[in-house]
Amino acid sequence: MNQYVLSIYQPDGPAPEPEILDPIMRDLEVLNAELRAAGVWVFDAGMHPPDTATVVKASGDDILVTDGPFTEGKEHLGGFIVIRVEDLDAALHWARRLTKILGLPVEVRPSQS
């Protein structure tokens, strides 16, 4: 079995209003329950906004510590799910379901673990 990370990218800005977000979160809970029932769920996490990030970067012998995200953009990593499945096709099956629920892009990437 291979591990895949399903990374969820969301636009910068405030979260949607409850009337939009609540049904999405309910559907996401159902999907997470199905992932667990199928025995493919490994780990998931939502992320705090990018402005809560701290970046640590080596620059020669110095270490630079800065506030904020590493990259500037209109989207950021909002969360991720790690799954253990047979192959990429199986990972894409779950990613298709996830992107349909969220209406957001989902990057599927194999893990080296």
PDB file of C-alpha atoms in Angstrom:
ATOM      1  CA  MET A   1       0.000   0.000   0.000  1.00  0.00           C
ATOM      2  CA  ASN A   2       1.156   3.511  -0.813  1.00  0.00           C
ATOM      3  CA  GLN A   3       0.542   6.721   1.089  1.00  0.00           C
ATOM      4  CA  TYR A   4      -0.793   9.772  -0.724  1.00  0.00           C
ATOM      5  CA  VAL A   5      -1.298  13.296   0.555  1.00  0.00           C
ATOM      6  CA  LEU A   6      -4.477  15.004  -0.612  1.00  0.00           C
ATOM      7  CA  SER A   7      -3.645  18.704  -0.195  1.00  0.00           C
ATOM      8  CA  ILE A   8      -6.537  21.150  -0.150  1.00  0.00           C
ATOM      9  CA  TYR A   9      -5.903  24.623  -1.533  1.00  0.00           C
ATOM     10  CA  GLN A  10      -8.257  27.435  -0.635  1.00  0.00           C
ATOM     11  CA  PRO A  11      -8.431  31.108  -1.541  1.00  0.00           C
ATOM     12  CA  ASP A  12      -7.044  33.684   0.855  1.00  0.00           C
ATOM     13  CA  GLY A  13      -9.613  35.584   2.859  1.00  0.00           C
ATOM     14  CA  PRO A  14     -12.243  34.856   5.450  1.00  0.00           C
ATOM     15  CA  ALA A  15     -14.063  31.542   5.718  1.00  0.00           C
ATOM     16  CA  PRO A  16     -17.425  31.288   3.963  1.00  0.00           C
ATOM     17  CA  GLU A  17     -20.562  32.190   5.890  1.00  0.00           C
ATOM     18  CA  PRO A  18     -22.126  29.371   7.970  1.00  0.00           C
ATOM     19  CA  GLU A  19     -24.958  28.774   5.492  1.00  0.00           C
ATOM     20  CA  ILE A  20     -22.315  27.858   2.902  1.00  0.00           C
ATOM     21  CA  LEU A  21     -19.679  26.271   5.149  1.00  0.00           C
ATOM     22  CA  ASP A  22     -21.934  24.116   7.369  1.00  0.00           C
ATOM     23  CA  PRO A  23     -23.191  21.790   4.590  1.00  0.00           C
ATOM     24  CA  ILE A  24     -19.626  21.437   3.282  1.00  0.00           C
ATOM     25  CA  MET A  25     -18.349  20.456   6.723  1.00  0.00           C
ATOM     26  CA  ARG A  26     -21.183  17.915   7.151  1.00  0.00           C
ATOM     27  CA  ASP A  27     -20.323  16.317   3.796  1.00  0.00           C
ATOM     28  CA  LEU A  28     -16.632  16.341   4.728  1.00  0.00           C
ATOM     29  CA  GLU A  29     -17.410  14.512   7.984  1.00  0.00           C
ATOM     30  CA  VAL A  30     -19.262  11.854   5.962  1.00  0.00           C
ATOM     31  CA  LEU A  31     -16.285  11.470   3.605  1.00  0.00           C
ATOM     32  CA  ASN A  32     -13.865  11.189   6.549  1.00  0.00           C
ATOM     33  CA  ALA A  33     -16.065   8.482   8.077  1.00  0.00           C
ATOM     34  CA  GLU A  34     -16.041   6.622   4.749  1.00  0.00           C
ATOM     35  CA  LEU A  35     -12.238   6.910   4.531  1.00  0.00           C
ATOM     36  CA  ARG A  36     -11.947   5.390   8.003  1.00  0.00           C
ATOM     37  CA  ALA A  37     -14.494   2.661   7.265  1.00  0.00           C
ATOM     38  CA  ALA A  38     -12.584   1.763   4.084  1.00  0.00           C
ATOM     39  CA  GLY A  39      -9.378   1.481   6.125  1.00  0.00           C
ATOM     40  CA  VAL A  40      -7.489   4.027   4.002  1.00  0.00           C
ATOM     41  CA  TRP A  41      -7.433   7.023   6.382  1.00  0.00           C
ATOM     42  CA  VAL A  42      -4.056   7.720   8.007  1.00  0.00           C
ATOM     43  CA  PHE A  43      -4.164  11.331   9.186  1.00  0.00           C
ATOM     44  CA  ASP A  44      -5.814  14.662   8.415  1.00  0.00           C
ATOM     45  CA  ALA A  45      -5.501  18.248   9.598  1.00  0.00           C
ATOM     46  CA  GLY A  46      -6.856  21.676   8.876  1.00  0.00           C
ATOM     47  CA  MET A  47      -4.405  24.541   8.840  1.00  0.00           C
ATOM     48  CA  HIS A  48      -4.560  27.954  10.493  1.00  0.00           C
ATOM     49  CA  PRO A  49      -4.434  30.943   8.089  1.00  0.00           C
ATOM     50  CA  PRO A  50      -1.118  31.684   6.357  1.00  0.00           C
ATOM     51  CA  ASP A  51      -0.542  34.822   8.428  1.00  0.00           C
ATOM     52  CA  THR A  52       0.036  32.543  11.444  1.00  0.00           C
ATOM     53  CA  ALA A  53       3.030  30.909   9.750  1.00  0.00           C
ATOM     54  CA  THR A  54       6.658  31.378  10.718  1.00  0.00           C
ATOM     55  CA  VAL A  55       9.328  30.591   8.142  1.00  0.00           C
ATOM     56  CA  VAL A  56      12.809  29.429   9.157  1.00  0.00           C
ATOM     57  CA  LYS A  57      15.402  29.595   6.379  1.00  0.00           C
ATOM     58  CA  ALA A  58      19.146  28.975   6.282  1.00  0.00           C
ATOM     59  CA  SER A  59      21.177  31.671   4.581  1.00  0.00           C
ATOM     60  CA  GLY A  60      24.840  30.677   4.655  1.00  0.00           C
ATOM     61  CA  ASP A  61      25.752  30.375   8.324  1.00  0.00           C
ATOM     62  CA  ASP A  62      22.771  32.486   9.413  1.00  0.00           C
ATOM     63  CA  ILE A  63      19.248  31.376  10.157  1.00  0.00           C
ATOM     64  CA  LEU A  64      16.521  33.798   9.129  1.00  0.00           C
ATOM     65  CA  VAL A  65      13.169  33.648  10.937  1.00  0.00           C
ATOM     66  CA  THR A  66      10.282  35.615   9.421  1.00  0.00           C
ATOM     67  CA  ASP A  67       6.554  35.911  10.051  1.00  0.00           C
ATOM     68  CA  GLY A  68       4.008  35.000   7.458  1.00  0.00           C
ATOM     69  CA  PRO A  69       3.810  32.496   4.647  1.00  0.00           C
ATOM     70  CA  PHE A  70       6.835  31.407   2.635  1.00  0.00           C
ATOM     71  CA  THR A  71       5.189  32.354  -0.649  1.00  0.00           C
ATOM     72  CA  GLU A  72       2.779  35.096  -1.604  1.00  0.00           C
ATOM     73  CA  GLY A  73      -0.242  33.974  -3.532  1.00  0.00           C
ATOM     74  CA  LYS A  74      -3.991  34.070  -3.831  1.00  0.00           C
ATOM     75  CA  GLU A  75      -4.357  30.528  -2.452  1.00  0.00           C
ATOM     76  CA  HIS A  76      -2.845  28.671   0.463  1.00  0.00           C
ATOM     77  CA  LEU A  77      -2.746  25.192   1.924  1.00  0.00           C
ATOM     78  CA  GLY A  78      -5.929  24.916   3.949  1.00  0.00           C
ATOM     79  CA  GLY A  79      -5.592  21.319   5.073  1.00  0.00           C
ATOM     80  CA  PHE A  80      -4.669  17.832   4.034  1.00  0.00           C
ATOM     81  CA  ILE A  81      -5.605  14.176   4.329  1.00  0.00           C
ATOM     82  CA  VAL A  82      -3.073  11.360   4.245  1.00  0.00           C
ATOM     83  CA  ILE A  83      -4.459   8.101   2.895  1.00  0.00           C
ATOM     84  CA  ARG A  84      -2.990   4.636   2.332  1.00  0.00           C
ATOM     85  CA  VAL A  85      -4.279   3.059  -0.880  1.00  0.00           C
ATOM     86  CA  GLU A  86      -3.179   0.572  -3.502  1.00  0.00           C
ATOM     87  CA  ASP A  87      -2.291   3.031  -6.275  1.00  0.00           C
ATOM     88  CA  LEU A  88      -2.764   6.482  -7.793  1.00  0.00           C
ATOM     89  CA  ASP A  89      -6.137   5.524  -9.274  1.00  0.00           C
ATOM     90  CA  ALA A  90      -7.455   4.733  -5.803  1.00  0.00           C
ATOM     91  CA  ALA A  91      -6.059   8.027  -4.457  1.00  0.00           C
ATOM     92  CA  LEU A  92      -7.709   9.915  -7.308  1.00  0.00           C
ATOM     93  CA  HIS A  93     -11.037   8.267  -6.468  1.00  0.00           C
ATOM     94  CA  TRP A  94     -10.955   9.870  -2.998  1.00  0.00           C
ATOM     95  CA  ALA A  95      -9.580  13.181  -4.328  1.00  0.00           C
ATOM     96  CA  ARG A  96     -12.468  13.430  -6.804  1.00  0.00           C
ATOM     97  CA  ARG A  97     -14.953  13.007  -3.969  1.00  0.00           C
ATOM     98  CA  LEU A  98     -13.099  15.552  -1.835  1.00  0.00           C
ATOM     99  CA  THR A  99     -12.902  18.261  -4.509  1.00  0.00           C
ATOM    100  CA  LYS A 100     -16.584  17.795  -5.315  1.00  0.00           C
ATOM    101  CA  ILE A 101     -17.513  18.340  -1.655  1.00  0.00           C
ATOM    102  CA  LEU A 102     -15.217  21.310  -1.114  1.00  0.00           C
ATOM    103  CA  GLY A 103     -15.352  22.964  -4.508  1.00  0.00           C
ATOM    104  CA  LEU A 104     -11.620  23.587  -4.071  1.00  0.00           C
ATOM    105  CA  PRO A 105      -8.533  22.204  -5.848  1.00  0.00           C
ATOM    106  CA  VAL A 106      -6.999  19.071  -4.342  1.00  0.00           C
ATOM    107  CA  GLU A 107      -3.398  18.121  -5.129  1.00  0.00           C
ATOM    108  CA  VAL A 108      -2.646  14.381  -4.999  1.00  0.00           C
ATOM    109  CA  ARG A 109       0.967  13.557  -4.267  1.00  0.00           C
ATOM    110  CA  PRO A 110       2.603  10.271  -3.260  1.00  0.00           C
ATOM    111  CA  SER A 111       4.423  10.277   0.056  1.00  0.00           C
ATOM    112  CA  GLN A 112       7.965   8.952   0.330  1.00  0.00           C
ATOM    113  CA  SER A 113       7.213   7.215   3.608  1.00  0.00           C
TER     114      SER A 113
END
